[in-house]
Short mmCIF file of C-alpha atoms and ligand atoms in Angstrom, two decimals:
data_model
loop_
_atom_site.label_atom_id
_atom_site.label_comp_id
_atom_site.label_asym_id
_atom_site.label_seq_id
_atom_site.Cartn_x
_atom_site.Cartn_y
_atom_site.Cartn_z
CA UNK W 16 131.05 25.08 -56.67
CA UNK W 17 130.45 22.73 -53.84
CA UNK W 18 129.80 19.22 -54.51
CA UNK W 19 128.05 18.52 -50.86
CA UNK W 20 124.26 18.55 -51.99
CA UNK W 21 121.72 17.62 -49.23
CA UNK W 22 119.13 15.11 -48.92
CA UNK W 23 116.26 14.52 -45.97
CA UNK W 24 115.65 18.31 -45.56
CA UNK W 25 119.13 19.33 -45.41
CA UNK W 26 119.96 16.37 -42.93
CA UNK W 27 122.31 14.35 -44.80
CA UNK W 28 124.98 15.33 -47.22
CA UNK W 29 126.38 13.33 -49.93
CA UNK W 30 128.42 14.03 -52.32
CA UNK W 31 128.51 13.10 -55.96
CA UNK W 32 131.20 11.07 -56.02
CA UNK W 33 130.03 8.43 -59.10
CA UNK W 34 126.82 8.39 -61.06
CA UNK W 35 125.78 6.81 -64.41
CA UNK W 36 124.15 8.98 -66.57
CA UNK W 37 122.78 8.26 -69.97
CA UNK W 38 124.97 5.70 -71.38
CA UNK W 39 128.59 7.25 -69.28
CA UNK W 40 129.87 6.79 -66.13
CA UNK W 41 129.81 10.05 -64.45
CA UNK W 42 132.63 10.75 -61.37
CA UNK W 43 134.94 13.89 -59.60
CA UNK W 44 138.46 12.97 -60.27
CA UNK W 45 139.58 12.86 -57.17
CA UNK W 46 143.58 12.78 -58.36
CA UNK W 47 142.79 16.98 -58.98
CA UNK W 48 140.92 17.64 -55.23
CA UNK W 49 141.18 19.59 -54.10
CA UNK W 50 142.58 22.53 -56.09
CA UNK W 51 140.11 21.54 -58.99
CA UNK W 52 136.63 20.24 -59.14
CA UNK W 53 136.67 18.62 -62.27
CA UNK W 54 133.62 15.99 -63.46
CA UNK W 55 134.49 13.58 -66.04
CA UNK W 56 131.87 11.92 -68.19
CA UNK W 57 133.75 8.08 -68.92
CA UNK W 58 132.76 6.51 -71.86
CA UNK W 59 134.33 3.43 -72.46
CA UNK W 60 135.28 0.22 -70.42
CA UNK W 61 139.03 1.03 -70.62
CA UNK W 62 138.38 5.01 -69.24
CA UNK W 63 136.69 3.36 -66.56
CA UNK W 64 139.62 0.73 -65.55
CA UNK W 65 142.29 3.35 -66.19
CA UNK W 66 140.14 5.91 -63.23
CA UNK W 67 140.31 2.55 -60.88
CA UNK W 68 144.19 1.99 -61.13
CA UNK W 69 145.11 5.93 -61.60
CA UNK W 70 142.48 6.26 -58.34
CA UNK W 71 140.38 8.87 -60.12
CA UNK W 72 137.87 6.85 -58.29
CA UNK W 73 138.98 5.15 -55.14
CA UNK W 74 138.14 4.00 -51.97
CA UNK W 75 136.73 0.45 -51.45
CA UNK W 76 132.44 1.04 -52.11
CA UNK W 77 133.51 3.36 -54.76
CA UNK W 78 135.82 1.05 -56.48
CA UNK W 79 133.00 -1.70 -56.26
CA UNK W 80 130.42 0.74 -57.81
CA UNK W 81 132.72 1.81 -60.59
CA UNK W 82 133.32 -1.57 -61.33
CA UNK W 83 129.90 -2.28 -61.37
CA UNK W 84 128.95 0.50 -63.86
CA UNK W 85 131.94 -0.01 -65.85
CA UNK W 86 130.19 -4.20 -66.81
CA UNK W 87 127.17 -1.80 -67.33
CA UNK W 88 128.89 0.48 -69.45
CA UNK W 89 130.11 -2.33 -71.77
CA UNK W 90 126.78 -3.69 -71.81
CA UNK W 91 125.88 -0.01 -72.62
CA UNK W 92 128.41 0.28 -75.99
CA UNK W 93 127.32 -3.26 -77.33
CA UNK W 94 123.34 -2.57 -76.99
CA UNK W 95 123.92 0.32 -78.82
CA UNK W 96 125.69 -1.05 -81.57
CA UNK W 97 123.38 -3.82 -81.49
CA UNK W 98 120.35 -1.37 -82.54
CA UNK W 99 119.10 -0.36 -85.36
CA UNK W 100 117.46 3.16 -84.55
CA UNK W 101 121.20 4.33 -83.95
CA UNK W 102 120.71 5.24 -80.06
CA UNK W 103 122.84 7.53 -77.92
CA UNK W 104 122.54 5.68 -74.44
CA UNK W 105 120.40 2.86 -73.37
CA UNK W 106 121.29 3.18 -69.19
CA UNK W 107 120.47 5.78 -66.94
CA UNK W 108 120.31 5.74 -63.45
CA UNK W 109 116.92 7.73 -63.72
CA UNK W 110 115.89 6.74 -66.33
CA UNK W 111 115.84 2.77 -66.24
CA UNK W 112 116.69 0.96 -69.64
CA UNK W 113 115.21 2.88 -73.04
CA UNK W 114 113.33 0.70 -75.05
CA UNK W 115 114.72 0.35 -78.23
CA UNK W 116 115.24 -3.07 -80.10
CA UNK W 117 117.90 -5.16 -80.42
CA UNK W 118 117.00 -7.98 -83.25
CA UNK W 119 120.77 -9.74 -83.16
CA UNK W 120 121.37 -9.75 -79.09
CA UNK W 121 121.40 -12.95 -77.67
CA UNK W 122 122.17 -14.42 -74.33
CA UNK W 123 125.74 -15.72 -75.69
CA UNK W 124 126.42 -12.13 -76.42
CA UNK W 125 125.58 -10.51 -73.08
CA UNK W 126 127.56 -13.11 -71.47
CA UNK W 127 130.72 -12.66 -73.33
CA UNK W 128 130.22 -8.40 -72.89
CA UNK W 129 130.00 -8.78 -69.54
CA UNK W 130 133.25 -11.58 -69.35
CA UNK W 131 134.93 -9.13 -71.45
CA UNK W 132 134.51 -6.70 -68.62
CA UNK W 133 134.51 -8.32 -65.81
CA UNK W 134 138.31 -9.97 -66.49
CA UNK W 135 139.42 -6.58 -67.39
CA UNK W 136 137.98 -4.82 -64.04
CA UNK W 137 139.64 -7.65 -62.15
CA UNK W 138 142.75 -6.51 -62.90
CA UNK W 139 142.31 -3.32 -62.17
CA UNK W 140 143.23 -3.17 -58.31
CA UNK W 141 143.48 -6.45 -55.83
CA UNK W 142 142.96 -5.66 -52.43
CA UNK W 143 139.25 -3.73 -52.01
CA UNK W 144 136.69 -6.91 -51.91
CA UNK W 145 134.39 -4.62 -52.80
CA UNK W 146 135.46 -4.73 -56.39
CA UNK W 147 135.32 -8.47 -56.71
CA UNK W 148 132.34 -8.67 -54.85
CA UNK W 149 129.97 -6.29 -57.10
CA UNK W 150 132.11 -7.98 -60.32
CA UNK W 151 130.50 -10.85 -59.15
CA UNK W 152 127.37 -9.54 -58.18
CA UNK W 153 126.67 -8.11 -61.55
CA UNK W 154 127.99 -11.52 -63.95
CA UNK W 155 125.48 -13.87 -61.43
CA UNK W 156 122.42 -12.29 -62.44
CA UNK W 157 123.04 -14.26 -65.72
CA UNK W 158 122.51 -17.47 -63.57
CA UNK W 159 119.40 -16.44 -62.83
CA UNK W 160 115.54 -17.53 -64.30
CA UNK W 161 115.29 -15.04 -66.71
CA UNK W 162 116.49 -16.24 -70.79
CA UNK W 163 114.30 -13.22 -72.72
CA UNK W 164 117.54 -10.82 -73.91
CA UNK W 165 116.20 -7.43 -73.53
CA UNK W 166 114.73 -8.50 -69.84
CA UNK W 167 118.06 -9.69 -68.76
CA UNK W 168 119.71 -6.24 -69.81
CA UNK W 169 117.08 -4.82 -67.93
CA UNK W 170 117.79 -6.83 -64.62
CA UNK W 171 121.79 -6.30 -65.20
CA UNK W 172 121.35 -2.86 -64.88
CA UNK W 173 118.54 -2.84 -62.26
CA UNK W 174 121.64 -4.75 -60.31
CA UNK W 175 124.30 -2.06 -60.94
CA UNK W 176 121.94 0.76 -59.90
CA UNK W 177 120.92 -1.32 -56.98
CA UNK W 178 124.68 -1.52 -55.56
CA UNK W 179 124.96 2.14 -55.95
CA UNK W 180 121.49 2.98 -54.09
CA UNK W 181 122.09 0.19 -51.28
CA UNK W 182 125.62 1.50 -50.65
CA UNK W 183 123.54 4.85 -49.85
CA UNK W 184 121.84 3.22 -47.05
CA UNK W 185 124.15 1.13 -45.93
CA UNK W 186 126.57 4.58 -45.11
CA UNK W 187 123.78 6.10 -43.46
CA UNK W 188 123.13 3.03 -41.11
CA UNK W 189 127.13 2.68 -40.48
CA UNK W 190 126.89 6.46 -39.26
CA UNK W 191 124.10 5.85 -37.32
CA UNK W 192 125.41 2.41 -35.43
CA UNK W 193 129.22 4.25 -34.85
CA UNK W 194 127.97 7.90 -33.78
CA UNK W 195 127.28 6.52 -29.80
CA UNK W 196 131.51 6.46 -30.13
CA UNK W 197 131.69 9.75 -30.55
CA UNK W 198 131.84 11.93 -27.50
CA UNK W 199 131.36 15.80 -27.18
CA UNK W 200 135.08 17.30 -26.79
CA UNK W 201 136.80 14.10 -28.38
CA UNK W 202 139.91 14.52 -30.88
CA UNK W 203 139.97 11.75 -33.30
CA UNK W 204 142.52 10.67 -35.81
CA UNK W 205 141.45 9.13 -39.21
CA UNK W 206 143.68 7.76 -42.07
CA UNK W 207 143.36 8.48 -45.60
CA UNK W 208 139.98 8.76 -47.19
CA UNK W 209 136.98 6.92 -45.46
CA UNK W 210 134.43 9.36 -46.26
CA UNK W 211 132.14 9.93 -49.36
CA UNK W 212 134.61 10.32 -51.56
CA UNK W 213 135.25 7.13 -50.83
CA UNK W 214 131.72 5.57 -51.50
CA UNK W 215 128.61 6.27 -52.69
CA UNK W 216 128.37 9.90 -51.37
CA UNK W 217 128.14 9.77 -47.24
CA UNK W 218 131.44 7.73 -45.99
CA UNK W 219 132.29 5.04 -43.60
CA UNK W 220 134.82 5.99 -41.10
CA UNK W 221 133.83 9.78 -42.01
CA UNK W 222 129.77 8.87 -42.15
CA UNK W 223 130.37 8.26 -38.55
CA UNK W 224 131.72 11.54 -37.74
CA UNK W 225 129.13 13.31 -39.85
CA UNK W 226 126.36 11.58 -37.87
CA UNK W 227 127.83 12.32 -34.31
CA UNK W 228 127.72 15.84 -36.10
CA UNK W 229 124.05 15.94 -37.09
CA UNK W 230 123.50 14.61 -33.59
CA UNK W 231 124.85 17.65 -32.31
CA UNK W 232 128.44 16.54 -30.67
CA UNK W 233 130.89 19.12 -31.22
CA UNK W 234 134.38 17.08 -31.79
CA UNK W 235 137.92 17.79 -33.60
CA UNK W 236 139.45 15.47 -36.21
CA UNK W 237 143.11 14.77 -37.20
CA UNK W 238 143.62 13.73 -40.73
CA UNK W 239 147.05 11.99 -41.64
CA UNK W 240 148.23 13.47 -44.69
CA UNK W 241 148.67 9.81 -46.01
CA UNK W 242 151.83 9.56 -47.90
CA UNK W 243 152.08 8.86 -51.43
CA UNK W 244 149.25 9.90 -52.92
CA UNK W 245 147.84 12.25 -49.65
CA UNK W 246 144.31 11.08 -49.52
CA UNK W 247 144.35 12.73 -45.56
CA UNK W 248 145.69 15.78 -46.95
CA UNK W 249 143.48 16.37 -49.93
CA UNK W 250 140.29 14.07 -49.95
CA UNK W 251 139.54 14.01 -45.85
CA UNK W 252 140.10 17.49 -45.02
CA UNK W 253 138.47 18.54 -47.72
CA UNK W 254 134.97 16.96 -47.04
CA UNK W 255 135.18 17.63 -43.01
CA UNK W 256 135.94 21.38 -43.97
CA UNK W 257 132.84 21.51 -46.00
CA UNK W 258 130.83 19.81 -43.45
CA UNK W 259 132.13 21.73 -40.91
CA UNK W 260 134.00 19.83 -38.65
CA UNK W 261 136.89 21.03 -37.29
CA UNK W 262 140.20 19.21 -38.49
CA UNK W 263 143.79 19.32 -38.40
CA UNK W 264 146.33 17.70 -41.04
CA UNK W 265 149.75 16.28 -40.11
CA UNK W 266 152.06 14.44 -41.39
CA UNK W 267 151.51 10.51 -40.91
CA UNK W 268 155.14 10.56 -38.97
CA UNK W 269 153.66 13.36 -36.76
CA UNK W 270 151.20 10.79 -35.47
CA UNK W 271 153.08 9.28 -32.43
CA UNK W 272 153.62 12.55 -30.95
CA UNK W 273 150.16 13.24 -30.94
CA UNK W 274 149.40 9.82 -28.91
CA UNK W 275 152.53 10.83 -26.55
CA UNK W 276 150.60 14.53 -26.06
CA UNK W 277 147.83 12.79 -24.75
CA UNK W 278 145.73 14.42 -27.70
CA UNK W 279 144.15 11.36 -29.34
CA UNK W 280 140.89 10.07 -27.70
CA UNK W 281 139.95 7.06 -30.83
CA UNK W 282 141.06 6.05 -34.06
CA UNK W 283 138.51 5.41 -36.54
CA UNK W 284 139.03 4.16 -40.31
CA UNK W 285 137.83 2.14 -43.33
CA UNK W 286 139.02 -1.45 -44.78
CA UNK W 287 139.64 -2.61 -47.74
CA UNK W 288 138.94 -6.33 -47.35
CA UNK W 289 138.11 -8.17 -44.23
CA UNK W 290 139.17 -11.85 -42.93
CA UNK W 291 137.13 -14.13 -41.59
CA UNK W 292 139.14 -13.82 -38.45
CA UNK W 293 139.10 -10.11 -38.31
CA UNK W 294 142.25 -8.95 -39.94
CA UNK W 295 142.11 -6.07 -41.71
CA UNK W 296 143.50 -4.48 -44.85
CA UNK W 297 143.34 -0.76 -45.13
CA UNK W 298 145.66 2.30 -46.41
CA UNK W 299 149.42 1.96 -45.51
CA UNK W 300 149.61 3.45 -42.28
CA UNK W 301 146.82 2.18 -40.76
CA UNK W 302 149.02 -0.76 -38.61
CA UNK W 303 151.41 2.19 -37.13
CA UNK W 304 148.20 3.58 -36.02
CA UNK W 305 146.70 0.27 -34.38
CA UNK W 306 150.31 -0.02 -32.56
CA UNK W 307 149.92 3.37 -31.19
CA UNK W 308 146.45 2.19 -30.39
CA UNK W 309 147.40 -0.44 -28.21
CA UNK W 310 150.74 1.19 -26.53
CA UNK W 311 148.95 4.46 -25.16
CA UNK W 312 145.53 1.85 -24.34
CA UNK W 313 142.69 4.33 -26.94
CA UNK W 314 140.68 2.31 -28.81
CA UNK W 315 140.64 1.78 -32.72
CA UNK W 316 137.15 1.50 -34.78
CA UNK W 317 136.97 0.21 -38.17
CA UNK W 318 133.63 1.30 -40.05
CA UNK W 319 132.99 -1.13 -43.59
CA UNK W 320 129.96 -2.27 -45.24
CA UNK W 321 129.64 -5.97 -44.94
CA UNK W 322 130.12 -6.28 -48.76
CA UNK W 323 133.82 -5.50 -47.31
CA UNK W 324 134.31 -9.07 -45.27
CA UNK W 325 135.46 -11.57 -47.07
CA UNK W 326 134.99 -15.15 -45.50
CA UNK W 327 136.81 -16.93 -48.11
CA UNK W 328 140.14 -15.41 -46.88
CA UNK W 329 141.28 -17.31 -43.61
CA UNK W 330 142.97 -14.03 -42.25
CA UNK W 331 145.17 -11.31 -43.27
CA UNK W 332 148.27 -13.54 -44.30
CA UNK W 333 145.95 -14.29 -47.25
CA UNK W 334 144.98 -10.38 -48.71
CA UNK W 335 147.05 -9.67 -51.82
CA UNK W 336 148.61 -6.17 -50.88
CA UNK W 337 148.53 -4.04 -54.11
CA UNK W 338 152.38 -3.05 -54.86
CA UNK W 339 152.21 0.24 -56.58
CA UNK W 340 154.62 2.16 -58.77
CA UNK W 341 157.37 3.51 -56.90
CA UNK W 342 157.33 6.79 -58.86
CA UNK W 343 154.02 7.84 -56.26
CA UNK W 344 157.36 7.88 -53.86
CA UNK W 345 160.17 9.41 -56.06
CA UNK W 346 158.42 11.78 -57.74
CA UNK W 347 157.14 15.05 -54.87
CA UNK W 348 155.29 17.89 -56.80
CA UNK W 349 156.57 16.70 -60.42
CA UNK W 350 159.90 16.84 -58.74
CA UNK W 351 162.14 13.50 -58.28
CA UNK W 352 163.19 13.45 -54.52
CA UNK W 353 164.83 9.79 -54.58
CA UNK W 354 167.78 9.75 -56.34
CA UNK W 355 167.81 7.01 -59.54
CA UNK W 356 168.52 3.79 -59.45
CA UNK W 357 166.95 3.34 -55.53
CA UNK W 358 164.77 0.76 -54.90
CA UNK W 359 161.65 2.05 -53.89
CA UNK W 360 158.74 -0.15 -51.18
CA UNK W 361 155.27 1.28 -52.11
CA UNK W 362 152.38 -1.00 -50.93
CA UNK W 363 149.05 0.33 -50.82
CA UNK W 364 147.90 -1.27 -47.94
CA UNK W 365 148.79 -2.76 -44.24
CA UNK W 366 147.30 -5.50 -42.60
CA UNK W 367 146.06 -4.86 -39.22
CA UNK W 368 145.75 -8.14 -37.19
CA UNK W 369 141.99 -8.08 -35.39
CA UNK W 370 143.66 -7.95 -31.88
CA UNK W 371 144.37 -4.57 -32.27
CA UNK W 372 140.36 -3.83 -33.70
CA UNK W 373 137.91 -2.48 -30.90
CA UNK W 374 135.37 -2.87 -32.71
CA UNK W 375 134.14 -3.03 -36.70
CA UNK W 376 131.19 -0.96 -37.04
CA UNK W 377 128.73 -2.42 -40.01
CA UNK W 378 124.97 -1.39 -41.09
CA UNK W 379 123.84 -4.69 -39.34
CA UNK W 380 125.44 -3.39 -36.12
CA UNK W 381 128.63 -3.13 -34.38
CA UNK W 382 131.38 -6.11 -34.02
CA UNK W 383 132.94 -5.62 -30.56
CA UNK W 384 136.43 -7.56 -30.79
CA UNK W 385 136.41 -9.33 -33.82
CA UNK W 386 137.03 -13.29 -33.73
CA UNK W 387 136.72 -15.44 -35.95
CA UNK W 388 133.23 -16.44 -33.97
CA UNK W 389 131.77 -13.22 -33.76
CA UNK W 390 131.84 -12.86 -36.97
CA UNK W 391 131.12 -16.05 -38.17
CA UNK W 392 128.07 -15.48 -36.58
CA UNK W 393 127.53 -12.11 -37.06
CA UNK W 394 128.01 -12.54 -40.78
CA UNK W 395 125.38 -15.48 -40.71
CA UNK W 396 122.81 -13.47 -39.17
O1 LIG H 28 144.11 3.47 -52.27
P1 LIG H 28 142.76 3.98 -51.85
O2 LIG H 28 142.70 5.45 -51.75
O3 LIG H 28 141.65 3.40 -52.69
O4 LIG H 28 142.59 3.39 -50.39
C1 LIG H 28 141.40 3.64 -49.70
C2 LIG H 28 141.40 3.16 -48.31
O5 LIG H 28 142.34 2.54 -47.84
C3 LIG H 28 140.15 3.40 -47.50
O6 LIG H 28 140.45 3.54 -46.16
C4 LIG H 28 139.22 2.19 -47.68
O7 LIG H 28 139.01 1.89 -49.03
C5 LIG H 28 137.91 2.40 -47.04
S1 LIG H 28 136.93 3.56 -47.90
C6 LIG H 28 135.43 3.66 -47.16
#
C-alpha cells in the first residue's frame, strides 16, 4: 500500500511519516523501507528515544517532531495514571485533549514529566537543531501565564501539534521559494534523505523537486546511495519513484565521475544545524559534494526550515558531529566486511563551510551566499 496520500485536490503529496494518535506516537519505520511498509504505534518515552537513535524516525524536522511528541507522550502516560476514570489516551492530534479529571496533578508534576523527557530526548542524537529546538519549544510553554493544571496540559499539547502542522507549511513554502531553481531538462544530485520522510510529510531538498514537478518541469534526479545506513538508496528513491520523478542511484564514490561527465546541472540538500555564519552540517558526504561543486563551477542549494539555524553556534567548528557505531560500517547485509579488531571512522555528518553554499532556501525566502550578515539579518526579519 502506498503511503503518498494527497492533499489540495490531489496537488500536494505527503506522506505519513509521524502522527500522534490517541495517546501513541504513530510513525513508518523507515530502518525496513523500502522492502516493508511497516507502521509502528510507540507507546512509551523510551520506544520513542530508541526510534530517534536506531533512526526509525530521522531526518532533522522529523527528529524535532518526534521529540516533541515523545514530551507529549510522557505527559500522555502520567495524565493517565493521574485519573481516576481509568482512561486509554488523553492526546490526539484530532481530537485535542479528552476531558477527564485529574484531582492530584499539579504544576510541580507536569514540570518534572516533561524534565524527565526532555533530558532523555536530549540525548538521543546531537547534531539536528531541530531536536533541541522543539525540546525547548515544548518545556517553555511552562514559563508562560497560564498556572490552572489541566489548561497547561492543554496548551503543551496544542504546542506539539502546532510544530507538526507548521512544519507542513513551512515544506510547502520551501518548495515553492526553491522550484524557480529548477529548470526543464536539468539532472540534479541529492544526498541522503531530504524529502518527507524526512519531515512532516512533503520534504525540504525533495519538497523542492516535487514543486518544480507540480509546476510542470520535467527533470532527472541522482540519489547517492549514502553509505552506512543508505538513506539515497532506500528512503530518496523510494519517494521520487512514487512521485514520479525520474531518478538514478549510485554509489556516493560514483559521484565525481558524474561531475567529470558533465551530467550534474545543481546539487540540492538538507541540514542538520545551521551557523550563524552559514556553515552547514548535513549527512556525511555532503562536503565531497560541495568540493565537486566548486571544482566543476555548478551551484549547491541547501533547503532547511529556519527552526534549522542555530545563531548560538558561531560556525561549523562549533556543531557536535554525532560519532556512530562502527558496526553501520563492518557489518554489509548481516555480513561483517571489516575484519575484527579495525578501527572503524563513522560520523554522521560533514560540515560544509558557507563558501561553498549558493544559496539556503527557507519558507521566509531564499539566502543567496550565506554570511554571517545576510543572515543575521535575514534571521531578524
Ligand atoms: O542521519 P539522518 O538520516 O537523520 O540524516 C539526515 C540528513 O542528514 C538530512 O539531510 C537532514 O536531516 C535534512 S532532512 C530535511
Amino acid at each position: 500500500m502506498s503511503k503518498l496520500i494527497l492533499l489540495e485536490g490531489n496537488q500536494r503529496m505527503i506522506i505519513e511519516t509521524i502522527d500522534y494518535r490517541k495517546g501513541m506516537v504513530r510513525i513508518i519505520d523507515q530502518t525496513l523501507l523500502p522492502g516493508e511498509e511497516i507502521f509502528l504505534n510507540l507507546c512509551t518515552l523510551d520506544e520513542v528515544a530508541e526510534a530517534i537513535c536506531s533512526l526509525r524516525v530521522r531526518g532533522a524536522p522529523a527528529i524535532g517532531i518526534a521529540a516533541s511528541y515523545g514530551m507529549l507522550l510522557n505527559l500522555d502516560k502520567m495524565l493517565q495514571a493521574e485519573s481516576a476514570e481509568n482512561p486509554e489516551y488523553i492526546f490526539d492530534r484530532e481530537e485535542g485533549m479528552n476531558s477527564f479529571s485529574f484531582p492530584g496533578i499539579s504544576i510541580e508534576k507536569i514540570r518534572n514529566c516533561l524534565l524527565e523527557a526532555k533530558k532523555r530526548l536530549e540525548t538521543t542524537r546531537p547534531t539536528a537543531v531541530n531536536l533541541f529546538w522543539a525540546l525547548n519549544r515544548i518545556f517553555s510553554v511552562l514559563d508562560g501565564e497560564e498556572k490552572d493544571p489541566g489548561r497547561l496540559c492543554e496548551l503543551i499539547a496544542r504546542e506539539a501539534f502546532n510544530i507538526y502542522t507548521e512544519e507542513v507549511e513551512t515544506e510547502i513554502k520551501i518548495g515553492k521559494n526553491g522550484a524557480r531553481y529548477i529548470k526543464d531538462g536539468m539532472n540534479i544530485l541529492t544526498h541522503c534523505n531530504a524529502g518527507g520522510l524526512a519531515t512532516a510529510g512533503y520534504g525540504t531538498a525533495l519538497a523542492v523537486l516535487y514543486t518544480a514537478k507540480k509546476e510542470g518541469k520535467e527533470f532527472s534526479v541522482y540519489a547517492d546511495e549514502t553509505r552506512p545506513l543508505l538513506q539515497g538508496a532506500r528512503l530518496t528513491s523510494w519517494e521520487l519513484e512514487r512521485s514520479g520523478i525520474k531518478v538514478s542511484v549510485l554509489c556516493d564514490n560514483a559521484a565525481a565521475s558524474l561531475f567529470a561527465a558533465g551530467k550534474i546541472d545543481i546539487v540540492i540538500a538538507g541540514a542538520d544545524r545551521i551557523a550563524a555564519n552559514g556553515d552547514v552540517a548535513n549527512k556525511i558526504g555532503t562536503l565531497g559534494l560541495a568540493i565537486l561543486c566548486k571544482a566543476y563551477r555548478k551551484p549547491l542549494y541547501i533547503a532547511a526550515p529556519l527552526s534549522t539555524f542555530d545563531m548560538n553556534i558561531e560556525s561549523g567548528d562549533d556543531i557536535h558531529v554525532e560519532q556512530r557505531s562502527g558496526d553501520e560500517i563492518a557489518y554489509l547485509g548481516g555480513r561483517r566486511v571489516v575484519p575484527e579488531n579495525v578501527n572503524i571512522y563513522n560520523p554522521a555528518f560533514d560540515i560544509t563551510p558557507a563558501e561553498h553554499i549558493s544559496s539556503i532556501i527557507t519558507e521566509r525566502g531564499v539566502i543567496e551566499n550565506p554570511r554571517r550578515e545576510q543572515i543575521a539579518s535575514f534571521i531578524r526579519r
